């Protein structure tokens, strides 16, 4: 679309013709990708993909919200213009339920699907275990392996957007006073600094 331009002084015929319209400002390519991502998910699932807005009907426990908010802030202040963060993406499951992706970071290197865990204590787990263990004040608690949990998120996004799996990267971030006690892949990050370092690792541009 064209936009009329206000000219405060009389102009020649040539100037009037030249100034009658201007082109819309150039939109960053990643912004276009991010918008396309939202629209594609919405079309694929028949749902609105939230970008920066928490859906009250699907709020998690307050502790989880705090962890997600911290990652949102880190994305905003810690990543450059080559990365665009989307928050609280709601997607349906085959069984008719829904699940939430905490964050998606759009970059030239692919899509980063972020699962946030705001936990304290010692964390024990293996890449292929169904359950991991949290030890807090000498008490043990089990929770779903977030790598397995986020793998499903990545598969759904790749399928919905018709993307190669190599373009969809799973990232797990532990936010809180936790310490990972067992060896885990590099995409399991303990703390905000480790998370930003992982996202900003040099990679070949793919998008």
mmCIF file of C-alpha atoms in Angstrom:
data_model
loop_
_atom_site.group_PDB
_atom_site.id
_atom_site.type_symbol
_atom_site.label_atom_id
_atom_site.label_comp_id
_atom_site.label_asym_id
_atom_site.label_seq_id
_atom_site.Cartn_x
_atom_site.Cartn_y
_atom_site.Cartn_z
ATOM 1 C CA UNK A 1 0.000 0.000 0.000
ATOM 2 C CA UNK A 2 1.054 3.618 -0.530
ATOM 3 C CA UNK A 3 1.027 6.396 2.028
ATOM 4 C CA UNK A 4 0.293 10.090 1.310
ATOM 5 C CA UNK A 5 3.079 12.504 2.238
ATOM 6 C CA UNK A 6 2.454 15.932 3.762
ATOM 7 C CA UNK A 7 4.594 18.636 2.137
ATOM 8 C CA UNK A 8 4.566 21.957 4.063
ATOM 9 C CA UNK A 9 5.830 24.097 1.183
ATOM 10 C CA UNK A 10 4.735 24.521 -2.416
ATOM 11 C CA UNK A 11 6.433 22.046 -4.712
ATOM 12 C CA UNK A 12 7.087 21.863 -8.409
ATOM 13 C CA UNK A 13 5.096 19.482 -10.561
ATOM 14 C CA UNK A 14 7.978 17.001 -10.546
ATOM 15 C CA UNK A 15 8.261 17.215 -6.737
ATOM 16 C CA UNK A 16 4.516 16.821 -6.338
ATOM 17 C CA UNK A 17 4.593 13.650 -8.415
ATOM 18 C CA UNK A 18 7.644 12.290 -6.559
ATOM 19 C CA UNK A 19 6.241 13.102 -3.125
ATOM 20 C CA UNK A 20 2.737 11.860 -3.734
ATOM 21 C CA UNK A 21 3.568 8.431 -2.408
ATOM 22 C CA UNK A 22 6.335 6.709 -0.487
ATOM 23 C CA UNK A 23 7.110 3.049 -0.016
ATOM 24 C CA UNK A 24 6.441 1.424 3.372
ATOM 25 C CA UNK A 25 9.573 1.119 5.527
ATOM 26 C CA UNK A 26 11.714 -1.964 4.973
ATOM 27 C CA UNK A 27 10.805 -4.761 7.376
ATOM 28 C CA UNK A 28 13.549 -6.848 8.902
ATOM 29 C CA UNK A 29 13.584 -10.342 7.365
ATOM 30 C CA UNK A 30 13.487 -11.997 10.767
ATOM 31 C CA UNK A 31 10.453 -9.929 11.727
ATOM 32 C CA UNK A 32 8.706 -11.241 8.635
ATOM 33 C CA UNK A 33 9.680 -14.804 9.586
ATOM 34 C CA UNK A 34 8.408 -14.297 13.129
ATOM 35 C CA UNK A 35 5.075 -12.942 11.890
ATOM 36 C CA UNK A 36 4.826 -15.760 9.361
ATOM 37 C CA UNK A 37 5.543 -18.246 12.150
ATOM 38 C CA UNK A 38 2.664 -16.912 14.240
ATOM 39 C CA UNK A 39 0.280 -16.934 11.299
ATOM 40 C CA UNK A 40 1.357 -20.385 10.155
ATOM 41 C CA UNK A 41 0.882 -21.886 13.605
ATOM 42 C CA UNK A 42 -2.497 -20.178 13.892
ATOM 43 C CA UNK A 43 -3.597 -21.517 10.521
ATOM 44 C CA UNK A 44 -2.220 -24.997 11.128
ATOM 45 C CA UNK A 45 -3.815 -25.416 14.522
ATOM 46 C CA UNK A 46 -6.841 -23.143 14.308
ATOM 47 C CA UNK A 47 -5.549 -21.340 17.397
ATOM 48 C CA UNK A 48 -3.933 -18.003 18.045
ATOM 49 C CA UNK A 49 -0.237 -18.289 18.840
ATOM 50 C CA UNK A 50 0.564 -15.822 21.596
ATOM 51 C CA UNK A 51 3.545 -13.541 21.163
ATOM 52 C CA UNK A 52 4.490 -11.942 24.424
ATOM 53 C CA UNK A 53 1.071 -12.367 26.044
ATOM 54 C CA UNK A 54 0.324 -14.930 28.728
ATOM 55 C CA UNK A 55 -3.082 -16.581 28.392
ATOM 56 C CA UNK A 56 -4.740 -16.411 31.833
ATOM 57 C CA UNK A 57 -6.692 -19.641 31.309
ATOM 58 C CA UNK A 58 -3.460 -21.525 30.796
ATOM 59 C CA UNK A 59 -1.228 -19.935 33.435
ATOM 60 C CA UNK A 60 1.255 -22.190 35.114
ATOM 61 C CA UNK A 61 2.282 -22.068 38.729
ATOM 62 C CA UNK A 62 3.712 -18.728 39.778
ATOM 63 C CA UNK A 63 7.234 -20.144 40.065
ATOM 64 C CA UNK A 64 7.130 -21.307 36.463
ATOM 65 C CA UNK A 65 5.851 -17.924 35.321
ATOM 66 C CA UNK A 66 8.765 -16.211 37.056
ATOM 67 C CA UNK A 67 11.250 -18.456 35.247
ATOM 68 C CA UNK A 68 9.604 -17.801 31.893
ATOM 69 C CA UNK A 69 9.574 -14.054 32.549
ATOM 70 C CA UNK A 70 13.301 -14.126 33.224
ATOM 71 C CA UNK A 71 13.962 -15.826 29.897
ATOM 72 C CA UNK A 72 11.734 -13.284 28.121
ATOM 73 C CA UNK A 73 13.833 -10.491 29.621
ATOM 74 C CA UNK A 74 17.074 -12.245 28.677
ATOM 75 C CA UNK A 75 15.846 -12.614 25.099
ATOM 76 C CA UNK A 76 15.006 -8.924 24.995
ATOM 77 C CA UNK A 77 18.237 -7.542 26.421
ATOM 78 C CA UNK A 78 20.754 -10.295 25.709
ATOM 79 C CA UNK A 79 20.132 -11.175 22.080
ATOM 80 C CA UNK A 80 20.894 -9.035 19.043
ATOM 81 C CA UNK A 81 18.746 -8.080 16.075
ATOM 82 C CA UNK A 82 19.428 -11.478 14.497
ATOM 83 C CA UNK A 83 17.167 -13.104 17.089
ATOM 84 C CA UNK A 84 13.460 -12.518 17.741
ATOM 85 C CA UNK A 85 11.773 -14.063 20.773
ATOM 86 C CA UNK A 86 8.151 -15.241 20.928
ATOM 87 C CA UNK A 87 6.543 -16.211 24.230
ATOM 88 C CA UNK A 88 3.794 -18.593 25.341
ATOM 89 C CA UNK A 89 2.936 -20.436 22.144
ATOM 90 C CA UNK A 90 -0.127 -22.605 22.710
ATOM 91 C CA UNK A 91 -0.401 -25.740 20.575
ATOM 92 C CA UNK A 92 -2.893 -28.646 20.553
ATOM 93 C CA UNK A 93 -2.010 -32.288 21.142
ATOM 94 C CA UNK A 94 -3.281 -35.291 19.145
ATOM 95 C CA UNK A 95 -5.369 -36.403 22.127
ATOM 96 C CA UNK A 96 -7.331 -33.157 22.015
ATOM 97 C CA UNK A 97 -5.513 -31.382 24.830
ATOM 98 C CA UNK A 98 -3.121 -28.464 24.545
ATOM 99 C CA UNK A 99 0.436 -27.757 25.600
ATOM 100 C CA UNK A 100 2.483 -24.599 25.861
ATOM 101 C CA UNK A 101 5.872 -23.846 24.368
ATOM 102 C CA UNK A 102 7.549 -21.420 26.732
ATOM 103 C CA UNK A 103 9.548 -19.553 24.097
ATOM 104 C CA UNK A 104 10.546 -19.711 20.442
ATOM 105 C CA UNK A 105 13.575 -17.766 19.247
ATOM 106 C CA UNK A 106 13.600 -17.076 15.501
ATOM 107 C CA UNK A 107 17.068 -16.642 14.013
ATOM 108 C CA UNK A 108 18.916 -17.099 10.700
ATOM 109 C CA UNK A 109 20.206 -20.373 12.141
ATOM 110 C CA UNK A 110 16.792 -21.918 12.703
ATOM 111 C CA UNK A 111 14.110 -21.936 15.379
ATOM 112 C CA UNK A 112 15.070 -22.475 19.004
ATOM 113 C CA UNK A 113 12.314 -24.131 21.032
ATOM 114 C CA UNK A 114 12.866 -23.219 24.679
ATOM 115 C CA UNK A 115 11.655 -25.202 27.694
ATOM 116 C CA UNK A 116 12.198 -23.373 30.997
ATOM 117 C CA UNK A 117 12.585 -25.057 34.385
ATOM 118 C CA UNK A 118 12.633 -22.808 37.456
ATOM 119 C CA UNK A 119 14.024 -25.262 40.007
ATOM 120 C CA UNK A 120 16.457 -25.385 42.900
ATOM 121 C CA UNK A 121 18.598 -28.108 44.425
ATOM 122 C CA UNK A 122 20.579 -30.811 42.652
ATOM 123 C CA UNK A 123 19.410 -32.139 39.301
ATOM 124 C CA UNK A 124 20.170 -35.700 38.199
ATOM 125 C CA UNK A 125 19.259 -37.153 34.841
ATOM 126 C CA UNK A 126 20.265 -38.823 31.635
ATOM 127 C CA UNK A 127 19.475 -37.751 28.105
ATOM 128 C CA UNK A 128 17.310 -40.836 27.536
ATOM 129 C CA UNK A 129 15.684 -41.298 30.963
ATOM 130 C CA UNK A 130 11.930 -40.848 31.164
ATOM 131 C CA UNK A 131 12.235 -39.105 34.513
ATOM 132 C CA UNK A 132 14.861 -36.866 36.085
ATOM 133 C CA UNK A 133 15.372 -36.313 39.793
ATOM 134 C CA UNK A 134 15.553 -33.156 41.858
ATOM 135 C CA UNK A 135 17.140 -33.368 45.317
ATOM 136 C CA UNK A 136 16.090 -30.463 47.495
ATOM 137 C CA UNK A 137 16.660 -30.296 51.269
ATOM 138 C CA UNK A 138 17.374 -34.056 51.305
ATOM 139 C CA UNK A 139 14.038 -34.761 49.641
ATOM 140 C CA UNK A 140 13.843 -36.396 46.191
ATOM 141 C CA UNK A 141 11.310 -35.411 43.543
ATOM 142 C CA UNK A 142 10.954 -36.755 40.016
ATOM 143 C CA UNK A 143 9.867 -34.800 36.963
ATOM 144 C CA UNK A 144 9.518 -35.546 33.274
ATOM 145 C CA UNK A 145 12.742 -35.478 31.284
ATOM 146 C CA UNK A 146 12.496 -32.004 29.677
ATOM 147 C CA UNK A 147 14.475 -33.176 26.648
ATOM 148 C CA UNK A 148 11.756 -35.724 25.868
ATOM 149 C CA UNK A 149 9.073 -33.163 26.631
ATOM 150 C CA UNK A 150 10.604 -30.559 24.324
ATOM 151 C CA UNK A 151 11.298 -33.109 21.589
ATOM 152 C CA UNK A 152 7.544 -33.404 21.119
ATOM 153 C CA UNK A 153 7.253 -29.624 20.881
ATOM 154 C CA UNK A 154 9.968 -29.527 18.217
ATOM 155 C CA UNK A 155 8.310 -32.277 16.187
ATOM 156 C CA UNK A 156 4.938 -30.526 16.234
ATOM 157 C CA UNK A 157 6.437 -27.201 15.128
ATOM 158 C CA UNK A 158 8.561 -28.785 12.378
ATOM 159 C CA UNK A 159 5.549 -30.689 11.052
ATOM 160 C CA UNK A 160 3.173 -27.710 11.190
ATOM 161 C CA UNK A 161 5.584 -25.396 9.394
ATOM 162 C CA UNK A 162 6.958 -28.061 7.031
ATOM 163 C CA UNK A 163 10.510 -27.464 8.241
ATOM 164 C CA UNK A 164 13.418 -29.860 8.201
ATOM 165 C CA UNK A 165 14.119 -31.146 11.716
ATOM 166 C CA UNK A 166 17.659 -29.763 11.489
ATOM 167 C CA UNK A 167 16.191 -26.243 11.532
ATOM 168 C CA UNK A 168 14.364 -26.756 14.843
ATOM 169 C CA UNK A 169 16.647 -26.749 17.895
ATOM 170 C CA UNK A 170 15.625 -27.893 21.365
ATOM 171 C CA UNK A 171 16.964 -25.883 24.321
ATOM 172 C CA UNK A 172 16.360 -26.584 28.016
ATOM 173 C CA UNK A 173 17.074 -23.807 30.526
ATOM 174 C CA UNK A 174 17.231 -24.281 34.281
ATOM 175 C CA UNK A 175 16.567 -20.954 35.971
ATOM 176 C CA UNK A 176 16.903 -20.840 39.738
ATOM 177 C CA UNK A 177 19.283 -22.040 42.394
ATOM 178 C CA UNK A 178 19.962 -25.439 40.834
ATOM 179 C CA UNK A 179 23.075 -27.454 40.086
ATOM 180 C CA UNK A 180 23.190 -30.146 37.408
ATOM 181 C CA UNK A 181 25.061 -33.106 38.874
ATOM 182 C CA UNK A 182 25.248 -35.438 35.860
ATOM 183 C CA UNK A 183 26.676 -34.944 32.352
ATOM 184 C CA UNK A 184 24.050 -33.702 29.913
ATOM 185 C CA UNK A 185 24.074 -32.399 26.315
ATOM 186 C CA UNK A 186 25.159 -28.810 25.682
ATOM 187 C CA UNK A 187 21.592 -27.754 24.893
ATOM 188 C CA UNK A 188 20.709 -28.229 28.581
ATOM 189 C CA UNK A 189 21.716 -24.877 30.060
ATOM 190 C CA UNK A 190 22.055 -24.062 33.736
ATOM 191 C CA UNK A 191 21.385 -20.357 34.191
ATOM 192 C CA UNK A 192 20.808 -17.351 31.975
ATOM 193 C CA UNK A 193 24.447 -16.838 30.989
ATOM 194 C CA UNK A 194 24.820 -20.423 29.759
ATOM 195 C CA UNK A 195 21.552 -20.060 27.853
ATOM 196 C CA UNK A 196 22.605 -16.884 26.045
ATOM 197 C CA UNK A 197 26.031 -18.349 25.249
ATOM 198 C CA UNK A 198 24.396 -21.393 23.699
ATOM 199 C CA UNK A 199 21.937 -19.401 21.596
ATOM 200 C CA UNK A 200 24.689 -17.064 20.367
ATOM 201 C CA UNK A 201 27.119 -19.821 19.367
ATOM 202 C CA UNK A 202 28.349 -19.265 15.797
ATOM 203 C CA UNK A 203 26.388 -21.391 13.375
ATOM 204 C CA UNK A 204 25.823 -21.482 9.650
ATOM 205 C CA UNK A 205 22.906 -19.326 8.568
ATOM 206 C CA UNK A 206 20.104 -21.566 7.300
ATOM 207 C CA UNK A 207 17.090 -19.242 6.983
#
